[in-house]
Each structure stands twice: as C-alpha cells, then as structure tokens.
Amino acid sequence: MPKPSKARARESKREKRLRAANDKILGAFELQNPPFRPTTGMKTPVAPLNDAQREYDAAIRTADVIFGVGPAGTGKTWFAAMRAAEALDRGDIRKIILTRPAVEAGESLGFLPGELDEKYEPYIRPVRDAFEEYFGTGRLEYLLKNGNIEPRPLAYIRGSTIKNAWLLADEMQNATEGQLKMLLSRIGENAKFILNGDPRQSDLPRGKSGLEIVRSKLAHVPGVVSVQFFREDIVRSGICQAIVEALEGA
C-alpha cells in the first residue's frame, strides 16, 4: 500500500473527521460504473485523473450536497460541470443553475456595463467554457436561451425552491455563513448542489467566509459529502502546481 502524501499526512483533526464521514457515506459506492457517452460535443467519456477526483466523482454520483474544497487547478469546477452536463444530456434533470458570489477584488456587478445577464457573464465564464467543451457552441447557446442552463446571481436564489436541477456554486469561499445557509435551504426534490471553493483565496474580510464553518457543521448530515483537494492534486499544469506551492509555501 502506498504511503500517504505529506499533504494528506498534515490533515487537521477536522479534515480527518470529514474524510471519515466521507468514507462511511461512500464506502458502498462502486467506482467502476460504465462511463456515459455524450450525444453531442465531447465524444470521450469524462474520467477522474487522480484519487481526489475519484473521491469527488463518487461524491457527485451519490450525495445530494457536495463540497469540493482546495486550490485552483484541481479540476473542481470543470469536473462538476461535466457531470452536470451528463445529467442534463441523459434527461435526469431539467436544468443546471450556475451561481457564485458577486465578490471580486475591488469591483462588483454594478461596475460592469450592460444588463444583468451581461454583467454576470464574466463570473460564470469558467463553467460556461466547460459546457462549451461538452455540448459544443451551438447546442450550448440553445440550452442557455431555452433556460436549461441558467446563470443566476446568488442574491437571486433567495425565495426559490430548486428541484429537478443541479446547482453549481463556484468561488464559495467568498460567501458568508448566512449566504450559504440561504443557498443550501433552497434544495428541493431531485436536486443536487455542488459547492466549490478555496478558503485561501477568499476576497472577504478575515473571518467573514462561511465555507469552512458550514461544511464542518454539515459533516455528519446524511447526503452531504465534503472532498478535500491538495496541491498535489492540481491537474491544470505542472507550472500551475509549482506556482501554488511557491505562493502557499510547499
């Protein structure tokens, strides 16, 4: 059996509790499921590239609420978008909702030109790029116009009941505990929420991010799984991993 990496060996007690809860929930899951082949766009089935992505994949397939937490470049957003696209392609759900906090360094939606859809577009661009890779440009435009894929600002989730849909929430290190509570309480029948973020990249004032607080509180709630990614799990490129390690301290 291979030795655990240095990063995993340094897991905190909280992270070990989260992983133990994951193991209990995912223990019966069979990873060797037949891959789904998309009808348009991508022709190669999406497959995990490392152990972290395999754990993430198992969580997405089995849980109702999934937290993907860790550094940039680990494939959290891309992989979640691909699995959501498959679910929509199969007809398992009617809609995919994309959201994220409208928090950036020094600017907000109000400083961007255009109507709400145009203002919000830069915030969901990474997910849109993944969908374009899966569906192709033409079908993606149809799905967006038809409302099957809907970008929605986090504030506009309030009062909704999300059902027969997957909700992909990105950059959630920039959400407060109150915002996360509001978001997660919107989940309805046949819905799956995937929340991704990197606590080290929060643009909120220190102590205001609710991501770590909320996922810790929900660690033992049935149907909720939290997957921790580490620097070693970066798949974007070798230089990306080297940059993250240098900036965060290897």
PDB file of C-alpha atoms in Angstrom:
ATOM      1  CA  MET A   1       0.000   0.000   0.000  1.00  0.00           C
ATOM      2  CA  PRO A   2       1.483   3.399  -0.976  1.00  0.00           C
ATOM      3  CA  LYS A   3       2.405   5.783   1.802  1.00  0.00           C
ATOM      4  CA  PRO A   4       0.156   8.821   2.262  1.00  0.00           C
ATOM      5  CA  SER A   5       1.458  12.074   0.822  1.00  0.00           C
ATOM      6  CA  LYS A   6       2.913  14.777   3.066  1.00  0.00           C
ATOM      7  CA  ALA A   7      -0.121  16.976   2.384  1.00  0.00           C
ATOM      8  CA  ARG A   8      -2.592  14.294   3.459  1.00  0.00           C
ATOM      9  CA  ALA A   9      -0.423  13.406   6.450  1.00  0.00           C
ATOM     10  CA  ARG A  10      -0.784  17.017   7.618  1.00  0.00           C
ATOM     11  CA  GLU A  11      -4.583  16.915   7.583  1.00  0.00           C
ATOM     12  CA  SER A  12      -6.135  18.618  10.569  1.00  0.00           C
ATOM     13  CA  LYS A  13      -8.379  16.779  13.004  1.00  0.00           C
ATOM     14  CA  ARG A  14     -11.373  18.468  11.372  1.00  0.00           C
ATOM     15  CA  GLU A  15     -10.321  17.305   7.904  1.00  0.00           C
ATOM     16  CA  LYS A  16      -9.796  13.765   9.204  1.00  0.00           C
ATOM     17  CA  ARG A  17     -13.315  13.786  10.657  1.00  0.00           C
ATOM     18  CA  LEU A  18     -14.682  14.988   7.324  1.00  0.00           C
ATOM     19  CA  ARG A  19     -12.792  12.266   5.467  1.00  0.00           C
ATOM     20  CA  ALA A  20     -14.036   9.611   7.907  1.00  0.00           C
ATOM     21  CA  ALA A  21     -17.605  10.795   7.311  1.00  0.00           C
ATOM     22  CA  ASN A  22     -16.988  10.626   3.548  1.00  0.00           C
ATOM     23  CA  ASP A  23     -15.633   7.082   3.785  1.00  0.00           C
ATOM     24  CA  LYS A  24     -18.736   5.949   5.640  1.00  0.00           C
ATOM     25  CA  ILE A  25     -21.049   7.504   3.053  1.00  0.00           C
ATOM     26  CA  LEU A  26     -19.055   6.423   0.005  1.00  0.00           C
ATOM     27  CA  GLY A  27     -17.936   3.023   1.246  1.00  0.00           C
ATOM     28  CA  ALA A  28     -20.547   1.105  -0.730  1.00  0.00           C
ATOM     29  CA  PHE A  29     -20.037   3.050  -3.955  1.00  0.00           C
ATOM     30  CA  GLU A  30     -18.670   1.103  -6.933  1.00  0.00           C
ATOM     31  CA  LEU A  31     -16.279   3.282  -8.898  1.00  0.00           C
ATOM     32  CA  GLN A  32     -16.278   1.032 -11.963  1.00  0.00           C
ATOM     33  CA  ASN A  33     -19.568   2.347 -13.389  1.00  0.00           C
ATOM     34  CA  PRO A  34     -19.973   2.220 -17.170  1.00  0.00           C
ATOM     35  CA  PRO A  35     -18.979   5.668 -18.496  1.00  0.00           C
ATOM     36  CA  PHE A  36     -21.724   7.792 -20.026  1.00  0.00           C
ATOM     37  CA  ARG A  37     -21.067   8.810 -23.619  1.00  0.00           C
ATOM     38  CA  PRO A  38     -22.417  12.251 -24.528  1.00  0.00           C
ATOM     39  CA  THR A  39     -24.712  12.587 -27.529  1.00  0.00           C
ATOM     40  CA  THR A  40     -23.094  15.802 -28.764  1.00  0.00           C
ATOM     41  CA  GLY A  41     -19.923  17.778 -28.194  1.00  0.00           C
ATOM     42  CA  MET A  42     -17.370  15.671 -26.331  1.00  0.00           C
ATOM     43  CA  LYS A  43     -17.094  12.079 -27.513  1.00  0.00           C
ATOM     44  CA  THR A  44     -14.604  10.880 -24.909  1.00  0.00           C
ATOM     45  CA  PRO A  45     -16.161   9.885 -21.559  1.00  0.00           C
ATOM     46  CA  VAL A  46     -15.036  12.017 -18.638  1.00  0.00           C
ATOM     47  CA  ALA A  47     -12.888  10.060 -16.181  1.00  0.00           C
ATOM     48  CA  PRO A  48     -11.144  11.047 -12.919  1.00  0.00           C
ATOM     49  CA  LEU A  49      -7.417  11.700 -13.214  1.00  0.00           C
ATOM     50  CA  ASN A  50      -6.346  11.042  -9.614  1.00  0.00           C
ATOM     51  CA  ASP A  51      -7.563   9.782  -6.233  1.00  0.00           C
ATOM     52  CA  ALA A  52      -9.041  13.147  -5.238  1.00  0.00           C
ATOM     53  CA  GLN A  53     -11.083  13.350  -8.425  1.00  0.00           C
ATOM     54  CA  ARG A  54     -12.223   9.746  -7.949  1.00  0.00           C
ATOM     55  CA  GLU A  55     -13.466  10.628  -4.460  1.00  0.00           C
ATOM     56  CA  TYR A  56     -15.103  13.763  -5.868  1.00  0.00           C
ATOM     57  CA  ASP A  57     -16.718  11.717  -8.647  1.00  0.00           C
ATOM     58  CA  ALA A  58     -18.105   9.221  -6.135  1.00  0.00           C
ATOM     59  CA  ALA A  59     -19.473  12.081  -4.046  1.00  0.00           C
ATOM     60  CA  ILE A  60     -21.150  13.712  -7.049  1.00  0.00           C
ATOM     61  CA  ARG A  61     -22.760  10.427  -8.040  1.00  0.00           C
ATOM     62  CA  THR A  62     -24.060   9.536  -4.576  1.00  0.00           C
ATOM     63  CA  ALA A  63     -24.610  12.664  -2.453  1.00  0.00           C
ATOM     64  CA  ASP A  64     -27.142  15.496  -2.557  1.00  0.00           C
ATOM     65  CA  VAL A  65     -24.781  18.255  -1.388  1.00  0.00           C
ATOM     66  CA  ILE A  66     -21.089  18.123  -2.286  1.00  0.00           C
ATOM     67  CA  PHE A  67     -18.331  20.446  -1.123  1.00  0.00           C
ATOM     68  CA  GLY A  68     -15.174  20.491  -3.243  1.00  0.00           C
ATOM     69  CA  VAL A  69     -12.517  22.423  -1.343  1.00  0.00           C
ATOM     70  CA  GLY A  70      -8.921  23.047  -2.320  1.00  0.00           C
ATOM     71  CA  PRO A  71      -6.515  25.007  -4.523  1.00  0.00           C
ATOM     72  CA  ALA A  72      -7.055  26.228  -8.054  1.00  0.00           C
ATOM     73  CA  GLY A  73      -6.233  23.862 -10.893  1.00  0.00           C
ATOM     74  CA  THR A  74      -7.509  20.660  -9.255  1.00  0.00           C
ATOM     75  CA  GLY A  75     -10.434  20.352 -11.681  1.00  0.00           C
ATOM     76  CA  LYS A  76     -13.243  21.026  -9.200  1.00  0.00           C
ATOM     77  CA  THR A  77     -15.231  23.343 -11.448  1.00  0.00           C
ATOM     78  CA  TRP A  78     -14.534  21.518 -14.712  1.00  0.00           C
ATOM     79  CA  PHE A  79     -15.356  18.070 -13.357  1.00  0.00           C
ATOM     80  CA  ALA A  80     -18.585  19.225 -11.700  1.00  0.00           C
ATOM     81  CA  ALA A  81     -19.667  20.934 -14.932  1.00  0.00           C
ATOM     82  CA  MET A  82     -19.020  17.766 -16.932  1.00  0.00           C
ATOM     83  CA  ARG A  83     -21.032  15.555 -14.597  1.00  0.00           C
ATOM     84  CA  ALA A  84     -23.865  18.119 -14.596  1.00  0.00           C
ATOM     85  CA  ALA A  85     -23.800  18.228 -18.400  1.00  0.00           C
ATOM     86  CA  GLU A  86     -24.094  14.440 -18.490  1.00  0.00           C
ATOM     87  CA  ALA A  87     -27.097  14.535 -16.147  1.00  0.00           C
ATOM     88  CA  LEU A  88     -28.820  17.107 -18.359  1.00  0.00           C
ATOM     89  CA  ASP A  89     -27.877  15.195 -21.505  1.00  0.00           C
ATOM     90  CA  ARG A  90     -29.388  11.974 -20.104  1.00  0.00           C
ATOM     91  CA  GLY A  91     -32.590  13.745 -19.132  1.00  0.00           C
ATOM     92  CA  ASP A  92     -32.101  13.077 -15.404  1.00  0.00           C
ATOM     93  CA  ILE A  93     -32.721  16.766 -14.692  1.00  0.00           C
ATOM     94  CA  ARG A  94     -34.399  19.692 -16.440  1.00  0.00           C
ATOM     95  CA  LYS A  95     -31.967  22.445 -15.589  1.00  0.00           C
ATOM     96  CA  ILE A  96     -28.488  23.399 -14.454  1.00  0.00           C
ATOM     97  CA  ILE A  97     -28.212  26.585 -12.379  1.00  0.00           C
ATOM     98  CA  LEU A  98     -24.864  28.372 -12.168  1.00  0.00           C
ATOM     99  CA  THR A  99     -24.154  30.766  -9.330  1.00  0.00           C
ATOM    100  CA  ARG A 100     -21.344  32.368  -7.387  1.00  0.00           C
ATOM    101  CA  PRO A 101     -20.957  35.328  -5.036  1.00  0.00           C
ATOM    102  CA  ALA A 102     -20.600  38.641  -6.881  1.00  0.00           C
ATOM    103  CA  VAL A 103     -17.406  39.421  -4.998  1.00  0.00           C
ATOM    104  CA  GLU A 104     -14.183  40.303  -6.741  1.00  0.00           C
ATOM    105  CA  ALA A 105     -11.112  42.303  -5.828  1.00  0.00           C
ATOM    106  CA  GLY A 106     -12.245  45.915  -5.882  1.00  0.00           C
ATOM    107  CA  GLU A 107     -15.319  45.622  -8.114  1.00  0.00           C
ATOM    108  CA  SER A 108     -18.905  44.395  -8.143  1.00  0.00           C
ATOM    109  CA  LEU A 109     -21.693  43.743 -10.644  1.00  0.00           C
ATOM    110  CA  GLY A 110     -22.634  47.416 -10.590  1.00  0.00           C
ATOM    111  CA  PHE A 111     -19.321  48.464 -12.144  1.00  0.00           C
ATOM    112  CA  LEU A 112     -19.774  46.269 -15.225  1.00  0.00           C
ATOM    113  CA  PRO A 113     -21.637  47.508 -18.326  1.00  0.00           C
ATOM    114  CA  GLY A 114     -24.894  46.096 -19.683  1.00  0.00           C
ATOM    115  CA  GLU A 115     -27.952  44.295 -18.354  1.00  0.00           C
ATOM    116  CA  LEU A 116     -27.849  41.759 -15.528  1.00  0.00           C
ATOM    117  CA  ASP A 117     -27.082  38.798 -17.825  1.00  0.00           C
ATOM    118  CA  GLU A 118     -24.192  40.687 -19.407  1.00  0.00           C
ATOM    119  CA  LYS A 119     -22.873  41.843 -16.033  1.00  0.00           C
ATOM    120  CA  TYR A 120     -22.942  38.339 -14.597  1.00  0.00           C
ATOM    121  CA  GLU A 121     -21.416  36.607 -17.621  1.00  0.00           C
ATOM    122  CA  PRO A 122     -17.741  37.104 -16.579  1.00  0.00           C
ATOM    123  CA  TYR A 123     -18.499  35.462 -13.237  1.00  0.00           C
ATOM    124  CA  ILE A 124     -19.700  32.200 -14.824  1.00  0.00           C
ATOM    125  CA  ARG A 125     -17.237  32.139 -17.737  1.00  0.00           C
ATOM    126  CA  PRO A 126     -15.137  29.210 -16.389  1.00  0.00           C
ATOM    127  CA  VAL A 127     -18.241  26.989 -16.128  1.00  0.00           C
ATOM    128  CA  ARG A 128     -19.548  28.153 -19.497  1.00  0.00           C
ATOM    129  CA  ASP A 129     -16.227  27.197 -21.096  1.00  0.00           C
ATOM    130  CA  ALA A 130     -16.559  23.675 -19.694  1.00  0.00           C
ATOM    131  CA  PHE A 131     -20.113  23.364 -21.028  1.00  0.00           C
ATOM    132  CA  GLU A 132     -18.986  24.590 -24.428  1.00  0.00           C
ATOM    133  CA  GLU A 133     -16.354  21.873 -24.435  1.00  0.00           C
ATOM    134  CA  TYR A 134     -19.031  19.271 -23.665  1.00  0.00           C
ATOM    135  CA  PHE A 135     -22.014  20.412 -25.756  1.00  0.00           C
ATOM    136  CA  GLY A 136     -20.380  22.458 -28.482  1.00  0.00           C
ATOM    137  CA  THR A 137     -21.131  26.137 -29.105  1.00  0.00           C
ATOM    138  CA  GLY A 138     -24.404  25.737 -30.987  1.00  0.00           C
ATOM    139  CA  ARG A 139     -26.149  23.416 -28.557  1.00  0.00           C
ATOM    140  CA  LEU A 140     -24.880  25.382 -25.561  1.00  0.00           C
ATOM    141  CA  GLU A 141     -26.421  28.578 -26.952  1.00  0.00           C
ATOM    142  CA  TYR A 142     -29.715  26.728 -27.414  1.00  0.00           C
ATOM    143  CA  LEU A 143     -29.648  25.403 -23.832  1.00  0.00           C
ATOM    144  CA  LEU A 144     -28.900  28.877 -22.470  1.00  0.00           C
ATOM    145  CA  LYS A 145     -31.669  30.527 -24.492  1.00  0.00           C
ATOM    146  CA  ASN A 146     -34.115  27.750 -23.563  1.00  0.00           C
ATOM    147  CA  GLY A 147     -33.312  28.142 -19.850  1.00  0.00           C
ATOM    148  CA  ASN A 148     -31.943  24.614 -19.441  1.00  0.00           C
ATOM    149  CA  ILE A 149     -28.689  26.189 -18.291  1.00  0.00           C
ATOM    150  CA  GLU A 150     -29.321  29.306 -16.214  1.00  0.00           C
ATOM    151  CA  PRO A 151     -26.729  31.640 -14.705  1.00  0.00           C
ATOM    152  CA  ARG A 152     -28.288  33.184 -11.588  1.00  0.00           C
ATOM    153  CA  PRO A 153     -26.644  35.611  -9.132  1.00  0.00           C
ATOM    154  CA  LEU A 154     -26.511  34.269  -5.596  1.00  0.00           C
ATOM    155  CA  ALA A 155     -28.833  37.002  -4.308  1.00  0.00           C
ATOM    156  CA  TYR A 156     -31.494  35.882  -6.799  1.00  0.00           C
ATOM    157  CA  ILE A 157     -31.586  32.366  -5.304  1.00  0.00           C
ATOM    158  CA  ARG A 158     -33.419  33.635  -2.216  1.00  0.00           C
ATOM    159  CA  GLY A 159     -37.063  32.583  -2.154  1.00  0.00           C
ATOM    160  CA  SER A 160     -36.565  29.858  -4.781  1.00  0.00           C
ATOM    161  CA  THR A 161     -37.035  26.125  -4.461  1.00  0.00           C
ATOM    162  CA  ILE A 162     -34.518  24.316  -6.641  1.00  0.00           C
ATOM    163  CA  LYS A 163     -35.880  20.979  -7.890  1.00  0.00           C
ATOM    164  CA  ASN A 164     -35.200  18.667 -10.833  1.00  0.00           C
ATOM    165  CA  ALA A 165     -31.928  20.522 -11.250  1.00  0.00           C
ATOM    166  CA  TRP A 166     -28.261  20.624 -10.381  1.00  0.00           C
ATOM    167  CA  LEU A 167     -26.874  23.817  -8.897  1.00  0.00           C
ATOM    168  CA  LEU A 168     -23.172  24.541  -9.364  1.00  0.00           C
ATOM    169  CA  ALA A 169     -21.908  27.165  -6.937  1.00  0.00           C
ATOM    170  CA  ASP A 170     -18.349  28.303  -7.622  1.00  0.00           C
ATOM    171  CA  GLU A 171     -15.910  30.501  -5.656  1.00  0.00           C
ATOM    172  CA  MET A 172     -17.890  29.887  -2.479  1.00  0.00           C
ATOM    173  CA  GLN A 173     -15.023  30.980  -0.267  1.00  0.00           C
ATOM    174  CA  ASN A 174     -16.500  34.415  -0.995  1.00  0.00           C
ATOM    175  CA  ALA A 175     -19.875  33.537   0.554  1.00  0.00           C
ATOM    176  CA  THR A 176     -20.737  34.332   4.147  1.00  0.00           C
ATOM    177  CA  GLU A 177     -22.229  31.778   6.514  1.00  0.00           C
ATOM    178  CA  GLY A 178     -25.609  33.484   6.102  1.00  0.00           C
ATOM    179  CA  GLN A 179     -25.443  33.301   2.313  1.00  0.00           C
ATOM    180  CA  LEU A 180     -24.534  29.619   2.428  1.00  0.00           C
ATOM    181  CA  LYS A 181     -27.401  28.891   4.803  1.00  0.00           C
ATOM    182  CA  MET A 182     -29.786  30.702   2.464  1.00  0.00           C
ATOM    183  CA  LEU A 183     -28.458  28.814  -0.558  1.00  0.00           C
ATOM    184  CA  LEU A 184     -28.486  25.335   0.958  1.00  0.00           C
ATOM    185  CA  SER A 185     -32.005  25.764   2.320  1.00  0.00           C
ATOM    186  CA  ARG A 186     -33.260  26.149  -1.280  1.00  0.00           C
ATOM    187  CA  ILE A 187     -32.656  22.488  -2.183  1.00  0.00           C
ATOM    188  CA  GLY A 188     -35.777  20.587  -3.259  1.00  0.00           C
ATOM    189  CA  GLU A 189     -36.714  17.239  -4.791  1.00  0.00           C
ATOM    190  CA  ASN A 190     -34.350  15.633  -7.297  1.00  0.00           C
ATOM    191  CA  ALA A 191     -31.788  18.390  -6.795  1.00  0.00           C
ATOM    192  CA  LYS A 192     -28.040  18.264  -6.302  1.00  0.00           C
ATOM    193  CA  PHE A 193     -25.906  21.160  -5.053  1.00  0.00           C
ATOM    194  CA  ILE A 194     -22.153  21.227  -5.736  1.00  0.00           C
ATOM    195  CA  LEU A 195     -20.263  23.983  -3.912  1.00  0.00           C
ATOM    196  CA  ASN A 196     -16.620  24.618  -4.738  1.00  0.00           C
ATOM    197  CA  GLY A 197     -14.056  26.982  -3.310  1.00  0.00           C
ATOM    198  CA  ASP A 198     -10.583  27.604  -1.960  1.00  0.00           C
ATOM    199  CA  PRO A 199     -10.598  29.112   1.558  1.00  0.00           C
ATOM    200  CA  ARG A 200      -7.108  30.529   0.985  1.00  0.00           C
ATOM    201  CA  GLN A 201      -8.386  32.736  -1.850  1.00  0.00           C
ATOM    202  CA  SER A 202     -11.267  34.465  -0.075  1.00  0.00           C
ATOM    203  CA  ASP A 203     -11.773  38.122  -1.027  1.00  0.00           C
ATOM    204  CA  LEU A 204     -13.915  38.735   2.061  1.00  0.00           C
ATOM    205  CA  PRO A 205     -12.568  40.390   5.216  1.00  0.00           C
ATOM    206  CA  ARG A 206     -10.830  37.938   7.512  1.00  0.00           C
ATOM    207  CA  GLY A 207     -13.269  35.717   9.367  1.00  0.00           C
ATOM    208  CA  LYS A 208     -16.237  36.524   7.094  1.00  0.00           C
ATOM    209  CA  SER A 209     -16.038  33.484   4.790  1.00  0.00           C
ATOM    210  CA  GLY A 210     -18.559  30.835   5.790  1.00  0.00           C
ATOM    211  CA  LEU A 211     -17.333  27.951   3.630  1.00  0.00           C
ATOM    212  CA  GLU A 212     -15.253  26.136   6.245  1.00  0.00           C
ATOM    213  CA  ILE A 213     -17.774  26.824   9.011  1.00  0.00           C
ATOM    214  CA  VAL A 214     -20.726  25.463   7.069  1.00  0.00           C
ATOM    215  CA  ARG A 215     -19.060  22.362   5.667  1.00  0.00           C
ATOM    216  CA  SER A 216     -17.787  21.475   9.139  1.00  0.00           C
ATOM    217  CA  LYS A 217     -21.277  21.862  10.628  1.00  0.00           C
ATOM    218  CA  LEU A 218     -22.736  19.630   7.922  1.00  0.00           C
ATOM    219  CA  ALA A 219     -20.020  16.957   8.097  1.00  0.00           C
ATOM    220  CA  HIS A 220     -22.297  14.287   9.562  1.00  0.00           C
ATOM    221  CA  VAL A 221     -25.544  15.222   7.820  1.00  0.00           C
ATOM    222  CA  PRO A 222     -26.731  12.328   5.615  1.00  0.00           C
ATOM    223  CA  GLY A 223     -26.447  13.150   1.944  1.00  0.00           C
ATOM    224  CA  VAL A 224     -23.698  15.749   2.445  1.00  0.00           C
ATOM    225  CA  VAL A 225     -20.120  14.923   1.408  1.00  0.00           C
ATOM    226  CA  SER A 226     -17.027  17.120   1.571  1.00  0.00           C
ATOM    227  CA  VAL A 227     -13.989  16.364  -0.593  1.00  0.00           C
ATOM    228  CA  GLN A 228     -10.631  17.958   0.202  1.00  0.00           C
ATOM    229  CA  PHE A 229      -8.173  18.644  -2.624  1.00  0.00           C
ATOM    230  CA  PHE A 230      -4.469  19.341  -2.070  1.00  0.00           C
ATOM    231  CA  ARG A 231      -1.695  20.966  -4.088  1.00  0.00           C
ATOM    232  CA  GLU A 232      -0.562  17.560  -5.293  1.00  0.00           C
ATOM    233  CA  ASP A 233      -3.996  17.103  -6.900  1.00  0.00           C
ATOM    234  CA  ILE A 234      -3.512  20.020  -9.324  1.00  0.00           C
ATOM    235  CA  VAL A 235      -4.020  18.783 -12.883  1.00  0.00           C
ATOM    236  CA  ARG A 236      -4.096  22.072 -14.795  1.00  0.00           C
ATOM    237  CA  SER A 237      -0.359  22.049 -15.491  1.00  0.00           C
ATOM    238  CA  GLY A 238       2.995  21.443 -13.861  1.00  0.00           C
ATOM    239  CA  ILE A 239       3.737  25.158 -13.728  1.00  0.00           C
ATOM    240  CA  CYS A 240       0.376  25.814 -12.025  1.00  0.00           C
ATOM    241  CA  GLN A 241       1.251  23.340  -9.282  1.00  0.00           C
ATOM    242  CA  ALA A 242       4.715  24.873  -8.873  1.00  0.00           C
ATOM    243  CA  ILE A 243       3.240  28.388  -8.609  1.00  0.00           C
ATOM    244  CA  VAL A 244       0.667  27.355  -5.995  1.00  0.00           C
ATOM    245  CA  GLU A 245       3.302  25.522  -3.953  1.00  0.00           C
ATOM    246  CA  ALA A 246       5.630  28.519  -4.076  1.00  0.00           C
ATOM    247  CA  LEU A 247       2.968  31.049  -3.118  1.00  0.00           C
ATOM    248  CA  GLU A 248       1.372  28.933  -0.372  1.00  0.00           C
ATOM    249  CA  GLY A 249       4.632  27.516   0.956  1.00  0.00           C
ATOM    250  CA  ALA A 250       5.436  23.934  -0.025  1.00  0.00           C
TER     251      ALA A 250
END
